[in-house]
mmCIF file of C-alpha atoms and ligand atoms in Angstrom:
data_model
loop_
_atom_site.group_PDB
_atom_site.id
_atom_site.type_symbol
_atom_site.label_atom_id
_atom_site.label_comp_id
_atom_site.label_asym_id
_atom_site.label_seq_id
_atom_site.Cartn_x
_atom_site.Cartn_y
_atom_site.Cartn_z
ATOM 1 C CA MET A 1 64.274 34.704 -42.540
ATOM 2 C CA GLY A 2 63.323 32.453 -39.621
ATOM 3 C CA SER A 3 59.686 31.885 -38.684
ATOM 4 C CA VAL A 4 59.881 30.717 -35.095
ATOM 5 C CA GLY A 5 58.023 31.539 -31.902
ATOM 6 C CA ALA A 6 59.056 34.672 -29.983
ATOM 7 C CA LYS A 7 60.576 32.568 -27.190
ATOM 8 C CA ASP A 8 63.140 31.159 -29.659
ATOM 9 C CA VAL A 9 64.352 34.543 -30.891
ATOM 10 C CA PRO A 10 67.648 35.590 -29.268
ATOM 11 C CA VAL A 11 68.054 39.148 -27.920
ATOM 12 C CA LEU A 12 69.429 40.823 -31.029
ATOM 13 C CA ILE A 13 69.862 44.361 -29.666
ATOM 14 C CA GLY A 14 70.717 44.749 -25.963
ATOM 15 C CA GLU A 15 69.560 47.558 -23.674
ATOM 16 C CA ASP A 16 72.903 49.293 -24.293
ATOM 17 C CA GLY A 17 72.098 49.332 -28.032
ATOM 18 C CA ARG A 18 74.815 46.777 -28.751
ATOM 19 C CA ARG A 19 74.259 43.823 -31.041
ATOM 20 C CA ILE A 20 74.510 40.114 -30.327
ATOM 21 C CA ASP A 21 78.305 40.186 -30.851
ATOM 22 C CA GLY A 22 78.807 43.566 -29.142
ATOM 23 C CA ARG A 23 78.956 45.648 -32.322
ATOM 24 C CA ARG A 24 77.348 49.059 -32.771
ATOM 25 C CA ALA A 25 74.671 49.360 -35.469
ATOM 26 C CA ASP A 26 77.102 50.756 -38.060
ATOM 27 C CA GLU A 27 80.064 48.520 -37.230
ATOM 28 C CA LEU A 28 81.530 45.938 -39.608
ATOM 29 C CA ARG A 29 82.759 42.515 -38.553
ATOM 30 C CA PRO A 30 86.578 42.224 -38.579
ATOM 31 C CA MET A 31 87.893 41.615 -42.107
ATOM 32 C CA LYS A 32 91.166 40.210 -43.409
ATOM 33 C CA ILE A 33 91.939 39.890 -47.125
ATOM 34 C CA THR A 34 94.871 37.944 -48.566
ATOM 35 C CA ALA A 35 95.433 38.714 -52.255
ATOM 36 C CA GLY A 36 97.190 36.014 -54.283
ATOM 37 C CA ALA A 37 96.394 33.194 -51.849
ATOM 38 C CA LEU A 38 96.545 30.458 -54.532
ATOM 39 C CA HIS A 39 99.475 29.587 -56.818
ATOM 40 C CA GLN A 40 97.624 27.876 -59.672
ATOM 41 C CA ALA A 41 95.022 30.536 -60.424
ATOM 42 C CA ASP A 42 95.724 33.613 -62.575
ATOM 43 C CA GLY A 43 94.411 35.691 -59.670
ATOM 44 C CA SER A 44 93.040 34.862 -56.244
ATOM 45 C CA ALA A 45 91.979 36.236 -52.894
ATOM 46 C CA PHE A 46 91.009 34.784 -49.530
ATOM 47 C CA VAL A 47 88.570 36.762 -47.407
ATOM 48 C CA GLU A 48 88.038 36.139 -43.707
ATOM 49 C CA TRP A 49 85.172 38.304 -42.566
ATOM 50 C CA GLY A 50 83.651 37.658 -39.166
ATOM 51 C CA MET A 51 83.112 33.913 -39.251
ATOM 52 C CA ASN A 52 82.954 33.776 -43.062
ATOM 53 C CA LYS A 53 85.874 32.247 -44.952
ATOM 54 C CA VAL A 54 85.663 32.653 -48.721
ATOM 55 C CA MET A 55 88.207 31.862 -51.450
ATOM 56 C CA ALA A 56 88.023 33.290 -54.956
ATOM 57 C CA ALA A 57 90.069 32.131 -57.944
ATOM 58 C CA VAL A 58 90.114 33.817 -61.357
ATOM 59 C CA TYR A 59 91.196 32.268 -64.663
ATOM 60 C CA GLY A 60 91.461 34.073 -67.964
ATOM 61 C CA PRO A 61 90.771 35.810 -70.180
ATOM 62 C CA ARG A 62 90.672 32.380 -71.869
ATOM 63 C CA GLU A 63 88.739 30.378 -74.466
ATOM 64 C CA VAL A 64 84.978 30.293 -73.857
ATOM 65 C CA HIS A 65 83.369 27.019 -72.721
ATOM 66 C CA PRO A 66 80.709 26.271 -73.788
ATOM 67 C CA ARG A 67 81.611 27.830 -77.137
ATOM 68 C CA HIS A 68 78.127 29.147 -78.010
ATOM 69 C CA LEU A 69 78.341 31.654 -75.120
ATOM 70 C CA GLN A 70 81.207 33.467 -76.887
ATOM 71 C CA GLU A 71 80.630 37.167 -77.669
ATOM 72 C CA ASN A 72 82.393 38.698 -80.674
ATOM 73 C CA ASN A 73 82.878 42.171 -79.207
ATOM 74 C CA LYS A 74 83.629 41.484 -75.542
ATOM 75 C CA ALA A 75 84.710 39.043 -72.866
ATOM 76 C CA ILE A 76 82.046 37.310 -70.801
ATOM 77 C CA VAL A 77 82.345 36.891 -67.050
ATOM 78 C CA GLN A 78 81.301 33.464 -65.798
ATOM 79 C CA CYS A 79 80.987 32.878 -62.070
ATOM 80 C CA ARG A 80 80.453 29.790 -59.968
ATOM 81 C CA TYR A 81 79.575 30.429 -56.317
ATOM 82 C CA ASN A 82 79.644 27.236 -54.257
ATOM 83 C CA MET A 83 79.171 26.512 -50.573
ATOM 84 C CA ALA A 84 81.246 23.618 -49.210
ATOM 85 C CA ALA A 85 79.284 20.828 -47.522
ATOM 86 C CA PHE A 86 81.171 21.606 -44.292
ATOM 87 C CA SER A 87 80.632 25.380 -44.446
ATOM 88 C CA VAL A 88 77.462 25.420 -42.326
ATOM 89 C CA ASP A 89 76.363 23.852 -39.006
ATOM 90 C CA GLU A 90 74.236 21.125 -40.553
ATOM 91 C CA ARG A 91 76.032 19.549 -43.507
ATOM 92 C CA LYS A 92 74.885 21.243 -46.709
ATOM 93 C CA ARG A 93 73.958 18.983 -49.623
ATOM 94 C CA PRO A 94 76.877 19.341 -52.017
ATOM 95 C CA GLY A 95 76.402 20.781 -55.481
ATOM 96 C CA LEU A 96 74.825 23.748 -57.164
ATOM 97 C CA ASP A 97 71.292 24.400 -55.884
ATOM 98 C CA ARG A 98 68.954 27.213 -56.951
ATOM 99 C CA ARG A 99 70.400 29.606 -54.361
ATOM 100 C CA SER A 100 73.973 29.067 -55.623
ATOM 101 C CA GLN A 101 72.824 29.558 -59.218
ATOM 102 C CA GLU A 102 71.076 32.829 -58.350
ATOM 103 C CA ILE A 103 74.098 34.106 -56.396
ATOM 104 C CA SER A 104 76.489 33.080 -59.206
ATOM 105 C CA LYS A 105 74.370 35.043 -61.691
ATOM 106 C CA VAL A 106 74.086 38.259 -59.669
ATOM 107 C CA ILE A 107 77.804 38.222 -58.843
ATOM 108 C CA ALA A 108 78.765 37.606 -62.504
ATOM 109 C CA GLU A 109 76.585 40.544 -63.599
ATOM 110 C CA ALA A 110 78.047 42.827 -60.922
ATOM 111 C CA LEU A 111 81.619 41.914 -61.878
ATOM 112 C CA GLU A 112 80.939 42.204 -65.612
ATOM 113 C CA SER A 113 79.798 45.781 -65.082
ATOM 114 C CA VAL A 114 83.240 46.810 -63.752
ATOM 115 C CA VAL A 115 85.525 44.775 -66.035
ATOM 116 C CA PHE A 116 86.714 46.385 -69.312
ATOM 117 C CA ALA A 117 85.240 43.443 -71.206
ATOM 118 C CA GLU A 118 85.646 45.013 -74.693
ATOM 119 C CA GLU A 119 89.409 44.639 -74.344
ATOM 120 C CA TYR A 120 89.158 40.841 -74.573
ATOM 121 C CA PRO A 121 86.619 39.873 -77.249
ATOM 122 C CA ARG A 122 85.703 36.166 -77.686
ATOM 123 C CA THR A 123 87.103 35.220 -74.273
ATOM 124 C CA SER A 124 85.794 34.197 -70.883
ATOM 125 C CA ILE A 125 86.898 35.436 -67.495
ATOM 126 C CA ASP A 126 86.076 32.609 -65.106
ATOM 127 C CA VAL A 127 85.523 33.326 -61.422
ATOM 128 C CA TYR A 128 85.234 30.536 -58.867
ATOM 129 C CA ILE A 129 84.000 31.397 -55.387
ATOM 130 C CA GLU A 130 84.228 28.722 -52.718
ATOM 131 C CA VAL A 131 82.596 29.379 -49.358
ATOM 132 C CA LEU A 132 84.541 27.338 -46.814
ATOM 133 C CA GLN A 133 82.745 28.724 -43.758
ATOM 134 C CA ALA A 134 79.446 30.606 -43.856
ATOM 135 C CA ASN A 135 77.907 33.021 -41.376
ATOM 136 C CA ALA A 136 75.652 35.322 -43.461
ATOM 137 C CA GLY A 137 76.866 37.813 -46.033
ATOM 138 C CA THR A 138 78.714 35.194 -48.065
ATOM 139 C CA ARG A 139 77.613 36.670 -51.415
ATOM 140 C CA CYS A 140 79.140 40.005 -50.323
ATOM 141 C CA ALA A 141 82.332 38.260 -49.182
ATOM 142 C CA GLY A 142 82.285 36.512 -52.577
ATOM 143 C CA VAL A 143 82.069 39.817 -54.469
ATOM 144 C CA VAL A 144 84.898 41.305 -52.385
ATOM 145 C CA ALA A 145 87.109 38.224 -52.863
ATOM 146 C CA ALA A 146 86.330 37.973 -56.585
ATOM 147 C CA SER A 147 87.076 41.606 -57.326
ATOM 148 C CA VAL A 148 90.419 41.499 -55.487
ATOM 149 C CA ALA A 149 91.177 38.250 -57.373
ATOM 150 C CA LEU A 150 90.359 39.957 -60.710
ATOM 151 C CA ALA A 151 92.746 42.784 -59.847
ATOM 152 C CA ASP A 152 95.355 40.209 -58.790
ATOM 153 C CA ALA A 153 94.918 38.536 -62.212
ATOM 154 C CA GLY A 154 95.736 41.893 -63.825
ATOM 155 C CA ILE A 155 92.330 42.235 -65.471
ATOM 156 C CA PRO A 156 91.560 45.908 -66.175
ATOM 157 C CA MET A 157 88.578 47.185 -64.203
ATOM 158 C CA VAL A 158 86.800 50.486 -63.697
ATOM 159 C CA ASP A 159 87.212 49.992 -59.953
ATOM 160 C CA LEU A 160 87.260 47.399 -57.189
ATOM 161 C CA LEU A 161 83.844 46.332 -55.966
ATOM 162 C CA PRO A 162 83.272 46.511 -52.209
ATOM 163 C CA SER A 163 80.095 44.818 -51.022
ATOM 164 C CA VAL A 164 78.179 44.505 -47.763
ATOM 165 C CA ALA A 165 74.695 43.678 -46.477
ATOM 166 C CA VAL A 166 72.603 46.109 -44.467
ATOM 167 C CA GLY A 167 69.383 45.162 -42.756
ATOM 168 C CA LYS A 168 66.830 45.627 -40.032
ATOM 169 C CA VAL A 169 67.148 43.792 -36.748
ATOM 170 C CA ALA A 170 64.779 44.242 -33.795
ATOM 171 C CA GLY A 171 63.606 47.514 -35.359
ATOM 172 C CA HIS A 172 67.146 48.896 -35.859
ATOM 173 C CA ILE A 173 68.955 49.437 -39.152
ATOM 174 C CA VAL A 174 72.289 47.619 -38.893
ATOM 175 C CA LEU A 175 75.377 47.056 -41.041
ATOM 176 C CA ASP A 176 76.874 43.666 -41.961
ATOM 177 C CA LEU A 177 74.422 41.145 -40.502
ATOM 178 C CA LYS A 178 75.724 37.967 -38.933
ATOM 179 C CA LYS A 179 73.840 34.663 -39.006
ATOM 180 C CA GLU A 180 71.423 35.206 -36.085
ATOM 181 C CA GLU A 181 70.624 38.716 -37.346
ATOM 182 C CA ASP A 182 69.980 37.373 -40.835
ATOM 183 C CA ASN A 183 67.796 34.515 -39.506
ATOM 184 C CA PHE A 184 65.709 36.474 -37.014
ATOM 185 C CA GLY A 185 65.876 40.001 -38.443
ATOM 186 C CA GLU A 186 63.201 41.819 -40.430
ATOM 187 C CA ALA A 187 65.225 42.677 -43.542
ATOM 188 C CA ASP A 188 68.500 41.824 -45.291
ATOM 189 C CA MET A 189 69.780 43.966 -48.164
ATOM 190 C CA PRO A 190 73.092 43.017 -49.793
ATOM 191 C CA MET A 191 74.688 45.642 -52.048
ATOM 192 C CA ALA A 192 77.858 46.259 -54.062
ATOM 193 C CA LEU A 193 79.169 49.732 -54.853
ATOM 194 C CA VAL A 194 81.500 51.177 -57.480
ATOM 195 C CA PRO A 195 83.231 53.605 -55.099
ATOM 196 C CA GLN A 196 84.572 56.160 -57.588
ATOM 197 C CA SER A 197 81.212 56.691 -59.322
ATOM 198 C CA GLY A 198 78.832 55.807 -56.477
ATOM 199 C CA ARG A 199 76.976 53.392 -58.780
ATOM 200 C CA LEU A 200 75.304 50.345 -57.209
ATOM 201 C CA VAL A 201 75.802 47.209 -59.300
ATOM 202 C CA LEU A 202 74.188 44.745 -56.904
ATOM 203 C CA LEU A 203 71.164 45.422 -54.738
ATOM 204 C CA GLN A 204 68.915 42.713 -53.372
ATOM 205 C CA MET A 205 66.351 42.729 -50.613
ATOM 206 C CA GLU A 206 64.768 40.096 -48.443
ATOM 207 C CA GLY A 207 62.107 41.329 -46.013
ATOM 208 C CA ARG A 208 60.625 44.830 -45.778
ATOM 209 C CA LEU A 209 61.925 48.345 -45.130
ATOM 210 C CA SER A 210 60.026 51.634 -45.120
ATOM 211 C CA LYS A 211 61.203 54.366 -47.512
ATOM 212 C CA ALA A 212 62.997 56.194 -44.665
ATOM 213 C CA GLU A 213 64.589 52.975 -43.405
ATOM 214 C CA PHE A 214 65.733 52.165 -46.932
ATOM 215 C CA ALA A 215 67.454 55.557 -47.209
ATOM 216 C CA THR A 216 69.197 55.072 -43.844
ATOM 217 C CA ALA A 217 70.229 51.543 -44.802
ATOM 218 C CA LEU A 218 71.602 52.708 -48.149
ATOM 219 C CA ASP A 219 73.730 55.426 -46.509
ATOM 220 C CA MET A 220 75.030 52.936 -43.958
ATOM 221 C CA GLY A 221 75.854 50.413 -46.684
ATOM 222 C CA VAL A 222 77.674 52.985 -48.810
ATOM 223 C CA ALA A 223 79.781 54.050 -45.806
ATOM 224 C CA GLY A 224 80.512 50.377 -45.040
ATOM 225 C CA CYS A 225 81.561 49.769 -48.658
ATOM 226 C CA LYS A 226 83.986 52.690 -48.487
ATOM 227 C CA THR A 227 85.690 51.190 -45.420
ATOM 228 C CA ILE A 228 85.871 47.775 -47.104
ATOM 229 C CA TYR A 229 87.323 49.455 -50.231
ATOM 230 C CA GLY A 230 90.265 50.622 -48.107
ATOM 231 C CA THR A 231 90.890 47.076 -46.841
ATOM 232 C CA MET A 232 90.733 45.715 -50.419
ATOM 233 C CA LYS A 233 93.253 48.244 -51.714
ATOM 234 C CA GLN A 234 95.572 47.561 -48.782
ATOM 235 C CA ALA A 235 95.448 43.803 -49.531
ATOM 236 C CA LEU A 236 96.641 44.500 -53.092
ATOM 237 C CA ARG A 237 99.342 46.892 -51.873
ATOM 238 C CA ASP A 238 100.571 44.222 -49.423
ATOM 239 C CA ARG A 239 100.598 41.608 -52.180
ATOM 240 C CA TYR A 240 102.762 43.716 -54.464
ATOM 241 C CA ASN A 241 104.784 45.389 -51.691
ATOM 242 C CA VAL A 242 103.612 48.803 -52.784
ATOM 243 C CA THR A 243 104.300 51.571 -50.298
ATOM 244 C CA GLY A 244 103.487 55.242 -50.389
ATOM 245 C CA SER A 245 100.301 57.139 -51.057
ATOM 246 C CA ASP A 246 97.264 55.748 -52.846
ATOM 247 C CA PRO A 247 96.544 57.703 -56.066
ATOM 248 C CA THR A 248 92.835 56.762 -55.936
ATOM 249 C CA GLU A 249 92.508 58.563 -52.609
ATOM 250 C CA ALA A 250 93.492 61.924 -54.075
ATOM 251 C CA GLY A 251 90.548 64.288 -53.849
ATOM 252 C CA GLN A 252 88.292 61.836 -52.005
HETATM 253 P P1 ADP B 1 74.305 35.278 -47.736
HETATM 254 O O1 ADP B 1 75.305 34.261 -47.266
HETATM 255 O O2 ADP B 1 74.781 36.047 -48.924
HETATM 256 O O3 ADP B 1 73.814 36.158 -46.608
HETATM 257 P P2 ADP B 1 71.691 34.008 -47.577
HETATM 258 O O4 ADP B 1 70.996 35.196 -46.978
HETATM 259 O O5 ADP B 1 70.941 33.164 -48.564
HETATM 260 O O6 ADP B 1 73.047 34.447 -48.304
HETATM 261 O O7 ADP B 1 72.182 33.034 -46.431
HETATM 262 C C1 ADP B 1 72.488 33.487 -45.143
HETATM 263 C C2 ADP B 1 73.272 32.454 -44.405
HETATM 264 O O8 ADP B 1 72.451 31.287 -44.196
HETATM 265 C C3 ADP B 1 74.491 31.908 -45.129
HETATM 266 O O9 ADP B 1 75.611 32.764 -45.057
HETATM 267 C C4 ADP B 1 74.722 30.636 -44.372
HETATM 268 O O10 ADP B 1 75.337 30.900 -43.116
HETATM 269 C C5 ADP B 1 73.290 30.160 -44.144
HETATM 270 N N1 ADP B 1 72.891 29.198 -45.193
HETATM 271 C C6 ADP B 1 72.608 29.449 -46.483
HETATM 272 N N2 ADP B 1 72.299 28.324 -47.157
HETATM 273 C C7 ADP B 1 72.384 27.322 -46.263
HETATM 274 C C8 ADP B 1 72.179 25.896 -46.319
HETATM 275 N N3 ADP B 1 71.831 25.282 -47.455
HETATM 276 N N4 ADP B 1 72.352 25.192 -45.174
HETATM 277 C C9 ADP B 1 72.692 25.813 -44.037
HETATM 278 N N5 ADP B 1 72.907 27.128 -43.901
HETATM 279 C C10 ADP B 1 72.757 27.887 -44.996
#
């Protein structure tokens, strides 16, 4: 959240109700997902979402390093989220800072909750997320990329994991905040949804929302996740040249 004088705050919602990039309140930024973007990884995905560019690579299930983290009855999911030094306007100091560690942890926990970890005891599923270009919502882009990469690696999962941030900007609840909205807005709430069950496996909040605003934001985020889910499934169909109807859409 930025703490600057009012004169420095850009007009975030115009008189026509449109946002700084012309979107409506409930509109997502354009998204493109390429499943299997890397040859060396067991699974991978590249997500271009607005001005975000995020690559995810998955290795495993494989031997656990360090060894003492090994679990006898299930696989562990280890995640490293990293922002490239050139991913932001002012060069970011390279390496894992506290923010990257926190994001790595919440993403690993979200992914672990959808992977059938019991099928691979004493192994590690390693997920690397590299943010090449950042414009707010990179943890959500990371979750989307990582879950498509897990599917691409053939790792059994309950479901894919669409993710998006909702927030409050100039008094309006909006979907999928971009950088200026994140910096100068009143609230930012990233979430990740298991679409088939409706379970939220990631929910964070920076700023403040009233109870009613929270409910509106949640509904908007769930709807956004459902749209993103479609794009994720299509990316996997394109990768494996699958045509025809989608069995997971039956009865939805
Ligand atoms: P998210 O990317 O998930 O929204 P944050 O809310 O922490 O995570 O960050 C919002 C945005 O702020 C990032 O997407 C990025 O554009 C920018 N940002 C984050 N960390 C840095 C940094 N160290 N230097 C410059 N910009 C940053």
